[in-house]
């Protein structure tokens, strides 16, 4: 009985090993057959594509790789995503010239229509670390005829004497203004931001009560109109900074990039740095602003104090 039992155990183990070998070989053969079938399908697809070049049996990549997307346009020198849709045509010289002419027509309304508001104001900047011997002036031309409410707010704040806290001659007793305020942010590819009449961090501001939406305790006023463009190719556009739709206060920005189209429709542009006279390449004001753009900043905040020591109306 012991011999019979040993023989049966040996036969059983050999049978199990043989069955495992057969199962493995069948799996390998099935995989090989599947691989062969896939290769045949690919060969048939390639043959079909070769015979008919217009047929597309398989996808070959994204829209950019097929020549219809932003990546192909970018490689061709046509700019990135932000220059290919709404603003793509504005990159050409004739479009920029046309936009600049439209801006000039808006400022020319000051003479053709006439206005009782001042059309020019000045800002004098001072920063001791820059080594300036005296304050440097920037003259700003306003579109007072086209945007009277926005320009009135700007002129009123330029006329305030914040340093001596003298009250304005009106019923509001408002005594805040641009004088003695600081440049709170410099984005070298966008603009120089200033106009916080309360603090120095640029997170607060108040418009003049005479233009406020809810006087006499209002802090902002509505958007008057998006007439001037920031994308004329000429820097120095003066535009309102806001904290939302119809929430303009005292803060404003002077652009240092002539192609700031992203600001159109969101910020009300109402002035510009006075253009050069004669054969000058840059106006005196833009020379000062370009010098301020060279100031070291940390996340846009200047490392030194740049103060508006004086401002007012050009007489």
XYZ file of C-alpha atoms in Angstrom:
315
model
C 0.000 0.000 0.000
C 2.875 2.360 0.725
C 4.349 1.767 -2.760
C 0.944 2.338 -4.403
C 0.406 5.559 -2.454
C 3.871 6.909 -3.361
C 3.266 6.106 -7.045
C -0.085 7.901 -7.045
C 1.431 11.023 -5.421
C 4.176 11.118 -8.047
C 1.699 10.781 -10.912
C -0.506 13.510 -9.401
C 2.382 16.018 -9.089
C 3.533 15.358 -12.650
C -0.009 15.816 -13.948
C -0.331 19.185 -12.179
C 3.002 20.399 -13.576
C 2.056 19.319 -17.085
C -1.315 21.092 -16.894
C 0.367 24.311 -15.735
C 2.750 24.119 -18.693
C -0.152 23.691 -21.108
C -2.019 26.670 -19.567
C 1.013 28.954 -19.839
C 1.677 28.018 -23.437
C -1.968 28.631 -24.352
C -1.851 32.108 -22.797
C 1.338 32.990 -24.651
C -0.106 31.760 -27.922
C -3.299 33.789 -27.389
C -1.269 36.922 -26.645
C 0.835 36.377 -29.730
C -2.288 35.984 -31.823
C -3.771 39.207 -30.383
C -0.526 41.096 -31.077
C -0.478 39.755 -34.619
C -4.075 40.918 -35.125
C -3.258 44.426 -33.849
C -0.230 44.667 -36.146
C -2.392 43.624 -39.098
C -4.969 46.325 -38.237
C -2.242 48.998 -38.022
C -0.811 47.885 -41.359
C -4.245 48.088 -42.935
C -4.746 51.590 -41.467
C -1.392 52.792 -42.795
C -2.194 51.350 -46.197
C -5.586 53.082 -46.168
C -3.992 56.404 -45.132
C -1.350 56.086 -47.834
C -3.937 55.409 -50.523
C -6.217 58.234 -49.420
C -4.315 61.191 -47.921
C -7.483 63.025 -46.875
C -8.715 60.224 -44.615
C -7.870 60.448 -40.905
C -8.415 57.155 -39.126
C -6.523 58.145 -35.976
C -5.875 61.405 -34.098
C -2.328 62.750 -34.364
C -2.273 65.305 -31.544
C -3.729 68.596 -30.340
C -5.019 71.468 -32.441
C -1.652 73.182 -32.079
C 0.208 70.258 -33.622
C -2.235 70.211 -36.565
C -1.568 73.862 -37.328
C -4.851 75.372 -36.141
C -4.090 76.394 -32.548
C -2.257 79.024 -30.566
C 0.964 77.023 -30.386
C 1.516 77.137 -34.142
C 0.701 80.851 -34.233
C 3.069 81.461 -31.337
C 5.905 79.641 -33.112
C 5.178 81.691 -36.228
C 5.746 84.904 -34.278
C 2.102 85.884 -33.990
C 2.092 86.166 -30.209
C 0.564 84.056 -27.476
C -3.008 83.391 -26.451
C -3.582 86.942 -25.201
C -2.729 88.438 -28.614
C -4.640 86.128 -30.931
C -8.258 86.685 -30.113
C -9.834 89.980 -29.253
C -6.620 92.006 -29.438
C -4.756 90.208 -32.239
C -5.478 92.744 -34.980
C -4.425 95.624 -32.717
C -0.794 94.525 -32.900
C -0.355 95.843 -36.442
C 1.043 99.310 -37.064
C -1.970 100.601 -38.973
C -4.319 99.535 -36.165
C -2.132 101.194 -33.530
C -1.992 104.373 -35.574
C -5.760 104.402 -35.939
C -6.269 103.952 -32.185
C -3.756 106.723 -31.446
C -5.620 109.047 -33.810
C -8.899 108.277 -32.047
C -7.303 109.155 -28.719
C -6.023 112.413 -30.202
C -9.538 113.283 -31.380
C -10.880 112.759 -27.856
C -8.321 115.184 -26.410
C -8.976 117.638 -29.250
C -12.558 117.989 -27.987
C -11.190 120.303 -25.295
C -10.671 122.941 -28.006
C -13.514 122.147 -30.382
C -16.264 121.863 -27.752
C -14.677 123.913 -25.008
C -14.780 123.176 -21.297
C -14.793 125.089 -18.055
C -12.542 122.525 -16.362
C -8.744 122.722 -16.427
C -7.134 120.612 -19.133
C -3.649 120.237 -17.632
C -2.385 119.354 -14.165
C 1.080 118.594 -12.828
C 2.665 116.223 -10.312
C 6.090 116.701 -8.753
C 7.820 113.581 -7.478
C 10.670 113.373 -4.998
C 12.760 110.491 -3.686
C 15.948 111.069 -1.751
C 17.522 107.617 -2.463
C 17.364 108.334 -6.208
C 19.796 111.215 -5.757
C 17.566 113.854 -7.267
C 18.663 117.408 -6.532
C 15.135 118.739 -6.960
C 11.618 117.350 -7.516
C 10.813 116.240 -11.043
C 7.590 117.259 -12.741
C 5.123 115.270 -14.825
C 2.468 117.229 -16.727
C -0.805 115.425 -17.447
C -3.282 116.392 -20.158
C -6.931 115.698 -19.304
C -9.881 114.829 -21.541
C -12.091 117.244 -19.633
C -14.637 117.768 -22.417
C -15.261 114.059 -22.986
C -15.080 112.861 -19.352
C -16.003 115.863 -17.169
C -16.968 113.968 -14.017
C -13.795 111.862 -13.850
C -11.593 114.853 -14.632
C -13.425 116.989 -12.064
C -12.640 114.444 -9.367
C -8.992 114.391 -10.423
C -8.678 118.192 -10.515
C -10.371 118.552 -7.130
C -7.965 116.086 -5.524
C -4.994 117.837 -7.136
C -6.111 121.113 -5.582
C -6.423 119.805 -2.033
C -3.721 120.754 0.476
C -3.312 117.571 2.461
C -0.102 118.711 4.123
C -1.685 121.771 5.773
C -5.163 120.195 6.026
C -6.854 123.264 4.542
C -10.538 122.768 3.829
C -11.886 123.124 0.334
C -14.197 126.062 -0.195
C -17.416 124.083 -0.438
C -20.112 122.676 1.794
C -18.400 119.300 2.210
C -15.298 120.349 4.148
C -13.259 117.679 2.359
C -9.534 118.091 2.992
C -7.889 115.022 1.382
C -5.791 115.230 -1.759
C -2.872 113.856 -3.718
C -0.259 116.065 -2.127
C 2.120 114.148 0.208
C 0.834 110.767 -0.997
C 3.146 107.927 -2.063
C 3.575 105.746 -5.114
C 2.319 102.461 -3.666
C 2.945 100.063 -6.549
C 5.069 99.806 -9.687
C 4.283 97.141 -12.268
C 7.058 97.706 -14.795
C 5.130 96.130 -17.687
C 1.820 97.799 -16.832
C 2.092 101.084 -14.971
C 2.816 103.164 -11.878
C 0.016 103.240 -9.313
C -0.648 105.973 -6.777
C -3.436 108.098 -5.294
C -4.196 106.489 -1.922
C -5.279 109.587 0.021
C -5.771 107.718 3.310
C -2.794 105.392 3.786
C 0.357 104.290 1.942
C -0.485 100.700 0.990
C -2.846 101.506 -1.873
C -5.808 99.576 -0.479
C -7.995 102.584 0.251
C -9.158 105.746 -1.432
C -11.921 108.337 -1.520
C -13.253 110.384 -4.375
C -14.239 114.001 -3.924
C -17.738 114.245 -2.389
C -18.965 116.461 -5.221
C -18.741 113.529 -7.678
C -19.635 110.698 -5.291
C -22.521 108.411 -6.123
C -24.071 109.021 -2.713
C -22.835 112.399 -1.422
C -21.742 113.669 1.010
C -20.505 110.403 2.514
C -19.748 108.505 -0.688
C -16.332 107.075 -1.362
C -16.582 106.229 -5.067
C -18.386 107.080 -8.290
C -19.562 105.210 -11.373
C -17.643 104.520 -14.583
C -18.217 107.488 -16.856
C -17.180 105.885 -20.132
C -14.507 103.802 -21.840
C -13.623 106.253 -24.591
C -9.828 106.280 -24.509
C -7.846 103.142 -25.267
C -4.809 101.851 -23.386
C -3.546 100.009 -26.476
C -2.501 102.787 -28.852
C 1.155 101.804 -28.685
C 1.969 105.009 -26.760
C 2.566 104.737 -22.986
C 1.596 107.393 -20.459
C -2.189 106.908 -20.383
C -3.664 108.057 -17.065
C -6.464 105.743 -15.938
C -8.512 105.184 -12.820
C -7.775 102.237 -10.549
C -10.898 100.672 -9.110
C -12.038 97.946 -6.758
C -14.857 96.777 -9.012
C -17.472 97.926 -11.490
C -18.593 101.532 -10.842
C -16.239 101.831 -7.875
C -13.750 104.552 -8.803
C -12.178 106.575 -6.019
C -8.929 108.554 -5.806
C -6.458 105.888 -6.919
C -5.116 106.039 -10.455
C -2.393 104.608 -12.639
C -0.071 105.891 -15.375
C 0.702 103.188 -17.915
C 4.293 102.431 -18.882
C 3.329 99.983 -21.618
C 1.689 101.165 -24.808
C -0.013 97.793 -25.388
C -2.061 97.519 -22.195
C -5.219 96.394 -24.005
C -6.214 94.256 -21.025
C -7.237 97.469 -19.227
C -9.777 98.498 -21.878
C -13.340 98.139 -20.666
C -12.280 97.766 -17.035
C -10.506 101.017 -16.189
C -11.672 104.489 -17.225
C -8.814 106.282 -19.001
C -9.185 110.054 -18.767
C -5.769 111.594 -19.454
C -2.246 111.154 -20.713
C 1.237 112.379 -19.991
C 1.722 115.490 -22.097
C 3.198 114.351 -25.428
C 6.618 115.573 -26.589
C 6.975 118.782 -28.536
C 8.901 118.998 -31.803
C 11.467 116.315 -32.566
C 11.750 114.978 -29.021
C 11.434 111.205 -28.693
C 10.046 111.201 -25.139
C 8.402 113.933 -23.152
C 9.934 115.151 -19.924
C 7.220 113.386 -17.964
C 7.874 109.988 -19.562
C 11.581 110.338 -18.813
C 10.698 110.746 -15.128
C 8.300 107.778 -15.193
C 10.854 105.542 -16.897
C 13.319 106.457 -14.183
C 10.774 105.487 -11.535
C 10.294 102.129 -13.256
C 13.935 101.367 -12.495
C 13.277 101.401 -8.750
C 13.692 98.028 -7.069
C 10.361 96.515 -6.046
C 9.249 93.490 -4.093
C 6.014 92.098 -5.469
C 5.382 95.501 -7.000
C 5.916 97.486 -3.801
C 8.771 100.038 -4.142
C 11.681 99.529 -1.775
C 11.985 103.305 -1.308
C 9.483 106.093 -0.718
C 8.461 108.046 -3.813
C 6.440 111.053 -2.686
C 4.169 113.479 -4.515
C 5.582 116.660 -2.962
C 3.361 118.983 -4.995
C 0.510 118.880 -7.491
C -1.895 121.346 -8.968
C -3.357 122.968 -12.067
C -1.107 124.181 -14.865
C -1.964 127.843 -15.389
